[in-house]
Amino acid sequence: MIGYSRRAALAAAALILCPGGLAYAASGQDIALKGNGQGAMACSACHGKLGEGNQEVPRLAGLNAGYIVHQLVSFASGARQNDVMGPIAKALSDTDRQAVASYFAGLNPPEAKTGGAAKPDLIAAGAVLAQRGEWTKGVPACDQCHGPAGSGVGSAFPRLTGQNASYITNQLLSWQKGDRHNDPLGLMKGVATKLDKTQIESVAAYYASLPLSGKATPAIATPFRTEAAKPVSTPAAFTPPPESAIPNNEFGKMVRLGEAIFTDTQHYAPGFVGNSLQCANCHIDRGRLANASPLWAAYVVYPAYRSKNKHVNTFEERLQGCFRFSMNGKAPPAGDKVLVALQTYAYFLAKGAPTGVSLPGRGYPRLKKPAKLDYAHGQEVYASHCAVCHGAEGQGQFSAQGDTVFPPLWGAHSYNWGAGMHSISTAAAFIKANMPLGEAGTLSDQDSWDVATYIDSHDRPQDPRFNGSVSETRKKYHNSAMSMYGQKVNGVVLGENSPPSGTVPAPH
Amino acid sequence: MIGYSRRAALAAAALILCPGGLAYAASGQDIALKGNGQGAMACSACHGKLGEGNQEVPRLAGLNAGYIVHQLVSFASGARQNDVMGPIAKALSDTDRQAVASYFAGLNPPEAKTGGAAKPDLIAAGAVLAQRGEWTKGVPACDQCHGPAGSGVGSAFPRLTGQNASYITNQLLSWQKGDRHNDPLGLMKGVATKLDKTQIESVAAYYASLPLSGKATPAIATPFRTEAAKPVSTPAAFTPPPESAIPNNEFGKMVRLGEAIFTDTQHYAPGFVGNSLQCANCHIDRGRLANASPLWAAYVVYPAYRSKNKHVNTFEERLQGCFRFSMNGKAPPAGDKVLVALQTYAYFLAKGAPTGVSLPGRGYPRLKKPAKLDYAHGQEVYASHCAVCHGAEGQGQFSAQGDTVFPPLWGAHSYNWGAGMHSISTAAAFIKANMPLGEAGTLSDQDSWDVATYIDSHDRPQDPRFNGSVSETRKKYHNSAMSMYGQKVNGVVLGENSPPSGTVPAPH
């Protein structure tokens, strides 16, 4: 085995820098096809020559290399328990793991035959869970982390597209049972615990059924019967109608267009968006979830006077404000189809809600202001609880096709200095009630305040009302301890060097 | 007496054509100041030299001459019972009555001292009744017939401005008791029967308190506690909030602006109205009354698909349609303050109403279509039940200042051929549920259908969608037995010679 390993290392001629000095390492392909000669058998024995997997073992081809490495580390440490993979992972050096991971990450073999086709009903039910989640139980849509059609996002959220069904099922059951616990923030443990067996099988069948092209499938086209969303911790007085209640007529088409704009604002409201956000990033469960600024609660309290612009705003003008500030874009003109569609969608969600009544679940529940806002502690909270999704630099994460999966929280692609979320109190309230996604309420009030302080102490696109002077603009629009605009942070006055507002920056 | 009468006749030198031949008649002034020498004493003995009245007898100065004549005829016939006036009226010839009526109609003396000032609370309560009515009991606002500030309209609706309080009180009591029954369509009998003694005193005090300038007082400025309107015959499930609930802030200002536009569209939405109508002409009780297309019921069912323009309309666009068609004007641009204010007013009225639910009382209750629509019978119904208010030629009636009191029903100043009300079925439904004002339900279904047929068989401003061909425009927008557009009536094809749409015609 040693001889083979050396030959492989020489053949690969890969010069790797190791802590102890220079050494030749086995190529990823060699390890995959022949083993590392140090006790790790060939991966291909089980996973197939191209990592295509089969009915029992997972497809490795196309998985993120960092994700594969993390799994091998977990198998070795026992964080992920598997009698076969444990010893193999232990026998692989760090260098071996990186090499073999990179090898499989770069492959894209055709679909393996992983068993008979699942029943269409099962797949359809899985599609709902994958694309909508089940927010009545606090379960986010799988795609909210794993990307459109489970295409995979970064090293923490593996590709699910075309993964074999029995493997997905087994992993979800392992998280439920506690056999596997190498997931970031315990997110998968949390999700799996809330699912029943049928749901697990259905979502597994759905992802297994997806073509490996990697292209996102269109949004759910046929109206599934889904339960309307209710918050887990704070029951709302109001439940919006299920998606299945959208009628199949011209009105229903407008509702669906509004929903499409709301969830994929980039593509459905082109020209009006100047960052990488979607409406649904801050309005969880497509504007349905209480305490996540649900559309139904907002719709019924307009027209209303807003101190922000000091006059009575219709709901339409309120939407225009979202585009101008939160979306860092341009307000669609009054009467524009984008606004009509969003109004119609909100109206549909508000069916039966009393006009002019502030409903429980409206906005984000305000938090009592703490004695102190701690930037440094916020930075720690961010690193431990937020960075895995939103990126170490708040830059967000995107699918391979460029779709926003995790929104950028600062920088040129995020909300601008005029958006409500730039206020620390608003951000803290949102975070406490909704973050981390699917694990809402796990952060303390102080953690929420501090991480909001940290996030909102970073630069972002200029306030569109900027008049050339940061100090004057602060005085006029930001005269509050809750706004960091115009304040000095890490030696820089925020707002002085902000990217311009309302312009679409270069893609990520 | 004869000698005196002859002298007066000669002095006046008024040549009057009498059925029996030529004769000199006494001047109005002579009769007023000295009597007619035929048994009628001088009016001035009780009413004062300038007809100014006093605490006991009515002010005659400034009353409509036709109205005064009608009263004298009534006193003579006993339709109006009065021991003093009965014999006097009998002693006046038709010519005398006309002369003395014209005399008093042309006078405008200063206010008579008719007693101490009434309590402000009583006047304020009377103002509500006078300007708002009490639609919970089916009582229209007095001003809806008597004109702004009771300034008087035509010969059927006398001026109340500055009339003495005890006289108004006594007349209302007389109608209640049945001592007086010379009112058109029994309107005053109907109204008086629904009032209690305090209401009668308050409304009398209000009109007595008004200055004689004849200028309309501003709309009620302070929020009075008024009951919200409910229909008399068909209880609605929903009651809009009282006017007193309008808050005294920026939002409340917008609500009030919307109400002002709704009730005085001519003045508050200049440039957008091309006829003499107000929104409140078809939406009784300022958009509050069920079965009179109440705003609260409309607000909660938009956005909605409309077959009229074949797309989903927001409530704003629906309002634009009202301006374009019913108001024969120009639609305010999307986002215009006129539309924001009307939306805000409708939203206020809808407070608590369930979003997306079609409420009882919405629109006008549809009538079952009869076997036959009878134009000739409709003409008779119109003459007997409608002409007193809307004029023999459907031309409407206006205050001296030009304010619309009774809307024109056809002709250049009415709704155009694109308005909903041009449809016979819509007009019949409106009429049955709401006309005559304060006497709703007194017309049979067949009467309502026939009079609607008659009204909507008259020409009116062109359909704004007119493409140059009446027959093509009919085919495209009016292909229904309920539309007379493009149909031949009395030898004329309706629409062929219509006044242009969207232009403000010369004032009345």
PDB file of N, CA, C and O in Angstrom, chain B residues 261-299:
ATOM      1  N   ILE B 261     -63.906  66.184  -1.022  1.00  0.00           N
ATOM      2  CA  ILE B 261     -63.902  65.877  -2.456  1.00  0.00           C
ATOM      3  C   ILE B 261     -65.136  65.063  -2.817  1.00  0.00           C
ATOM      4  O   ILE B 261     -65.775  65.278  -3.842  1.00  0.00           O
ATOM      5  N   PHE B 262     -65.472  64.140  -1.944  1.00  0.00           N
ATOM      6  CA  PHE B 262     -66.581  63.229  -2.227  1.00  0.00           C
ATOM      7  C   PHE B 262     -67.915  63.968  -2.262  1.00  0.00           C
ATOM      8  O   PHE B 262     -68.793  63.639  -3.058  1.00  0.00           O
ATOM      9  N   THR B 263     -68.052  64.959  -1.402  1.00  0.00           N
ATOM     10  CA  THR B 263     -69.337  65.644  -1.309  1.00  0.00           C
ATOM     11  C   THR B 263     -69.391  66.918  -2.141  1.00  0.00           C
ATOM     12  O   THR B 263     -70.472  67.385  -2.483  1.00  0.00           O
ATOM     13  N   ASP B 264     -68.237  67.481  -2.458  1.00  0.00           N
ATOM     14  CA  ASP B 264     -68.216  68.700  -3.267  1.00  0.00           C
ATOM     15  C   ASP B 264     -67.101  68.562  -4.303  1.00  0.00           C
ATOM     16  O   ASP B 264     -66.113  69.293  -4.302  1.00  0.00           O
ATOM     17  N   THR B 265     -67.312  67.596  -5.166  1.00  0.00           N
ATOM     18  CA  THR B 265     -66.284  67.196  -6.119  1.00  0.00           C
ATOM     19  C   THR B 265     -65.917  68.333  -7.055  1.00  0.00           C
ATOM     20  O   THR B 265     -64.753  68.501  -7.427  1.00  0.00           O
ATOM     21  N   GLN B 266     -66.941  69.112  -7.412  1.00  0.00           N
ATOM     22  CA  GLN B 266     -66.727  70.262  -8.296  1.00  0.00           C
ATOM     23  C   GLN B 266     -65.617  71.175  -7.786  1.00  0.00           C
ATOM     24  O   GLN B 266     -64.742  71.590  -8.535  1.00  0.00           O
ATOM     25  N   HIS B 267     -65.694  71.479  -6.498  1.00  0.00           N
ATOM     26  CA  HIS B 267     -64.766  72.479  -5.963  1.00  0.00           C
ATOM     27  C   HIS B 267     -63.457  71.884  -5.500  1.00  0.00           C
ATOM     28  O   HIS B 267     -62.430  72.543  -5.536  1.00  0.00           O
ATOM     29  N   TYR B 268     -63.497  70.634  -5.040  1.00  0.00           N
ATOM     30  CA  TYR B 268     -62.297  70.072  -4.431  1.00  0.00           C
ATOM     31  C   TYR B 268     -61.482  69.204  -5.394  1.00  0.00           C
ATOM     32  O   TYR B 268     -60.387  68.782  -5.047  1.00  0.00           O
ATOM     33  N   ALA B 269     -62.034  68.913  -6.550  1.00  0.00           N
ATOM     34  CA  ALA B 269     -61.253  68.159  -7.545  1.00  0.00           C
ATOM     35  C   ALA B 269     -61.313  68.897  -8.880  1.00  0.00           C
ATOM     36  O   ALA B 269     -61.660  68.324  -9.910  1.00  0.00           O
ATOM     37  N   PRO B 270     -60.967  70.188  -8.862  1.00  0.00           N
ATOM     38  CA  PRO B 270     -61.098  70.972 -10.082  1.00  0.00           C
ATOM     39  C   PRO B 270     -60.204  70.411 -11.187  1.00  0.00           C
ATOM     40  O   PRO B 270     -59.107  69.944 -10.924  1.00  0.00           O
ATOM     41  N   GLY B 271     -60.741  70.453 -12.381  1.00  0.00           N
ATOM     42  CA  GLY B 271     -59.979  69.940 -13.508  1.00  0.00           C
ATOM     43  C   GLY B 271     -60.247  68.486 -13.818  1.00  0.00           C
ATOM     44  O   GLY B 271     -59.884  67.990 -14.882  1.00  0.00           O
ATOM     45  N   PHE B 272     -60.889  67.805 -12.868  1.00  0.00           N
ATOM     46  CA  PHE B 272     -61.133  66.377 -13.081  1.00  0.00           C
ATOM     47  C   PHE B 272     -62.614  66.067 -13.284  1.00  0.00           C
ATOM     48  O   PHE B 272     -62.984  64.915 -13.491  1.00  0.00           O
ATOM     49  N   VAL B 273     -63.446  67.096 -13.183  1.00  0.00           N
ATOM     50  CA  VAL B 273     -64.889  66.891 -13.286  1.00  0.00           C
ATOM     51  C   VAL B 273     -65.411  67.629 -14.516  1.00  0.00           C
ATOM     52  O   VAL B 273     -65.103  68.803 -14.708  1.00  0.00           O
ATOM     53  N   GLY B 274     -66.170  66.921 -15.345  1.00  0.00           N
ATOM     54  CA  GLY B 274     -66.685  67.529 -16.569  1.00  0.00           C
ATOM     55  C   GLY B 274     -68.201  67.617 -16.589  1.00  0.00           C
ATOM     56  O   GLY B 274     -68.799  67.735 -17.657  1.00  0.00           O
ATOM     57  N   ASN B 275     -68.830  67.558 -15.423  1.00  0.00           N
ATOM     58  CA  ASN B 275     -70.284  67.727 -15.365  1.00  0.00           C
ATOM     59  C   ASN B 275     -70.663  68.342 -14.018  1.00  0.00           C
ATOM     60  O   ASN B 275     -69.793  68.884 -13.315  1.00  0.00           O
ATOM     61  N   SER B 276     -71.932  68.260 -13.679  1.00  0.00           N
ATOM     62  CA  SER B 276     -72.392  68.934 -12.453  1.00  0.00           C
ATOM     63  C   SER B 276     -72.620  67.959 -11.310  1.00  0.00           C
ATOM     64  O   SER B 276     -73.304  68.286 -10.339  1.00  0.00           O
ATOM     65  N   LEU B 277     -72.054  66.785 -11.402  1.00  0.00           N
ATOM     66  CA  LEU B 277     -72.316  65.794 -10.354  1.00  0.00           C
ATOM     67  C   LEU B 277     -71.279  65.870  -9.235  1.00  0.00           C
ATOM     68  O   LEU B 277     -70.181  66.393  -9.400  1.00  0.00           O
ATOM     69  N   GLN B 278     -71.668  65.320  -8.120  1.00  0.00           N
ATOM     70  CA  GLN B 278     -70.772  65.082  -6.994  1.00  0.00           C
ATOM     71  C   GLN B 278     -70.761  63.570  -6.760  1.00  0.00           C
ATOM     72  O   GLN B 278     -71.768  62.900  -7.021  1.00  0.00           O
ATOM     73  N   CYS B 279     -69.672  63.054  -6.218  1.00  0.00           N
ATOM     74  CA  CYS B 279     -69.636  61.619  -5.908  1.00  0.00           C
ATOM     75  C   CYS B 279     -70.852  61.240  -5.067  1.00  0.00           C
ATOM     76  O   CYS B 279     -71.481  60.201  -5.273  1.00  0.00           O
ATOM     77  N   ALA B 280     -71.162  62.126  -4.101  1.00  0.00           N
ATOM     78  CA  ALA B 280     -72.199  61.809  -3.121  1.00  0.00           C
ATOM     79  C   ALA B 280     -73.602  61.809  -3.727  1.00  0.00           C
ATOM     80  O   ALA B 280     -74.558  61.424  -3.052  1.00  0.00           O
ATOM     81  N   ASN B 281     -73.737  62.189  -5.004  1.00  0.00           N
ATOM     82  CA  ASN B 281     -75.066  62.127  -5.622  1.00  0.00           C
ATOM     83  C   ASN B 281     -75.534  60.679  -5.779  1.00  0.00           C
ATOM     84  O   ASN B 281     -76.723  60.391  -5.632  1.00  0.00           O
ATOM     85  N   CYS B 282     -74.623  59.801  -6.102  1.00  0.00           N
ATOM     86  CA  CYS B 282     -75.002  58.385  -6.269  1.00  0.00           C
ATOM     87  C   CYS B 282     -74.644  57.561  -5.034  1.00  0.00           C
ATOM     88  O   CYS B 282     -75.163  56.460  -4.855  1.00  0.00           O
ATOM     89  N   HIS B 283     -73.735  58.068  -4.230  1.00  0.00           N
ATOM     90  CA  HIS B 283     -73.327  57.365  -3.008  1.00  0.00           C
ATOM     91  C   HIS B 283     -73.920  58.150  -1.839  1.00  0.00           C
ATOM     92  O   HIS B 283     -73.279  59.040  -1.285  1.00  0.00           O
ATOM     93  N   ILE B 284     -75.149  57.774  -1.486  1.00  0.00           N
ATOM     94  CA  ILE B 284     -75.921  58.566  -0.523  1.00  0.00           C
ATOM     95  C   ILE B 284     -75.245  58.579   0.847  1.00  0.00           C
ATOM     96  O   ILE B 284     -74.495  57.667   1.188  1.00  0.00           O
ATOM     97  N   ASP B 285     -75.563  59.630   1.591  1.00  0.00           N
ATOM     98  CA  ASP B 285     -75.013  59.826   2.929  1.00  0.00           C
ATOM     99  C   ASP B 285     -73.485  59.799   2.890  1.00  0.00           C
ATOM    100  O   ASP B 285     -72.841  59.167   3.716  1.00  0.00           O
ATOM    101  N   ARG B 286     -72.931  60.511   1.903  1.00  0.00           N
ATOM    102  CA  ARG B 286     -71.470  60.662   1.794  1.00  0.00           C
ATOM    103  C   ARG B 286     -70.751  59.325   1.726  1.00  0.00           C
ATOM    104  O   ARG B 286     -69.687  59.153   2.313  1.00  0.00           O
ATOM    105  N   GLY B 287     -71.355  58.372   1.048  1.00  0.00           N
ATOM    106  CA  GLY B 287     -70.685  57.088   0.867  1.00  0.00           C
ATOM    107  C   GLY B 287     -70.864  56.134   2.019  1.00  0.00           C
ATOM    108  O   GLY B 287     -70.192  55.103   2.083  1.00  0.00           O
ATOM    109  N   ARG B 288     -71.772  56.467   2.927  1.00  0.00           N
ATOM    110  CA  ARG B 288     -71.961  55.638   4.115  1.00  0.00           C
ATOM    111  C   ARG B 288     -73.129  54.663   4.006  1.00  0.00           C
ATOM    112  O   ARG B 288     -73.138  53.622   4.661  1.00  0.00           O
ATOM    113  N   LEU B 289     -74.131  55.010   3.214  1.00  0.00           N
ATOM    114  CA  LEU B 289     -75.388  54.270   3.274  1.00  0.00           C
ATOM    115  C   LEU B 289     -75.325  52.940   2.508  1.00  0.00           C
ATOM    116  O   LEU B 289     -74.954  52.896   1.338  1.00  0.00           O
ATOM    117  N   ALA B 290     -75.709  51.887   3.179  1.00  0.00           N
ATOM    118  CA  ALA B 290     -75.781  50.572   2.542  1.00  0.00           C
ATOM    119  C   ALA B 290     -76.800  50.614   1.413  1.00  0.00           C
ATOM    120  O   ALA B 290     -77.774  51.375   1.452  1.00  0.00           O
ATOM    121  N   ASN B 291     -76.566  49.824   0.401  1.00  0.00           N
ATOM    122  CA  ASN B 291     -77.420  49.736  -0.782  1.00  0.00           C
ATOM    123  C   ASN B 291     -77.417  51.020  -1.617  1.00  0.00           C
ATOM    124  O   ASN B 291     -78.247  51.184  -2.513  1.00  0.00           O
ATOM    125  N   ALA B 292     -76.475  51.894  -1.310  1.00  0.00           N
ATOM    126  CA  ALA B 292     -76.269  53.096  -2.110  1.00  0.00           C
ATOM    127  C   ALA B 292     -74.785  53.162  -2.482  1.00  0.00           C
ATOM    128  O   ALA B 292     -74.150  54.194  -2.377  1.00  0.00           O
ATOM    129  N   SER B 293     -74.279  52.014  -2.899  1.00  0.00           N
ATOM    130  CA  SER B 293     -72.856  51.888  -3.241  1.00  0.00           C
ATOM    131  C   SER B 293     -71.949  52.518  -2.188  1.00  0.00           C
ATOM    132  O   SER B 293     -71.174  53.427  -2.468  1.00  0.00           O
ATOM    133  N   PRO B 294     -72.024  52.008  -0.960  1.00  0.00           N
ATOM    134  CA  PRO B 294     -71.211  52.613   0.096  1.00  0.00           C
ATOM    135  C   PRO B 294     -69.712  52.397  -0.154  1.00  0.00           C
ATOM    136  O   PRO B 294     -69.296  51.351  -0.648  1.00  0.00           O
ATOM    137  N   LEU B 295     -68.949  53.402   0.194  1.00  0.00           N
ATOM    138  CA  LEU B 295     -67.503  53.331  -0.026  1.00  0.00           C
ATOM    139  C   LEU B 295     -66.851  52.204   0.749  1.00  0.00           C
ATOM    140  O   LEU B 295     -65.911  51.571   0.276  1.00  0.00           O
ATOM    141  N   TRP B 296     -67.352  51.957   1.960  1.00  0.00           N
ATOM    142  CA  TRP B 296     -66.730  50.913   2.788  1.00  0.00           C
ATOM    143  C   TRP B 296     -66.839  49.532   2.137  1.00  0.00           C
ATOM    144  O   TRP B 296     -65.937  48.713   2.262  1.00  0.00           O
ATOM    145  N   ALA B 297     -67.940  49.291   1.451  1.00  0.00           N
ATOM    146  CA  ALA B 297     -68.106  47.974   0.814  1.00  0.00           C
ATOM    147  C   ALA B 297     -67.235  47.867  -0.440  1.00  0.00           C
ATOM    148  O   ALA B 297     -66.721  46.796  -0.763  1.00  0.00           O
ATOM    149  N   ALA B 298     -67.078  48.994  -1.136  1.00  0.00           N
ATOM    150  CA  ALA B 298     -66.242  48.966  -2.340  1.00  0.00           C
ATOM    151  C   ALA B 298     -64.766  48.836  -1.971  1.00  0.00           C
ATOM    152  O   ALA B 298     -64.022  48.071  -2.595  1.00  0.00           O
ATOM    153  N   TYR B 299     -64.356  49.587  -0.940  1.00  0.00           N
ATOM    154  CA  TYR B 299     -62.933  49.630  -0.601  1.00  0.00           C
ATOM    155  C   TYR B 299     -62.363  48.232  -0.364  1.00  0.00           C
ATOM    156  O   TYR B 299     -61.257  47.924  -0.804  1.00  0.00           O
TER     157      TYR B 299
END
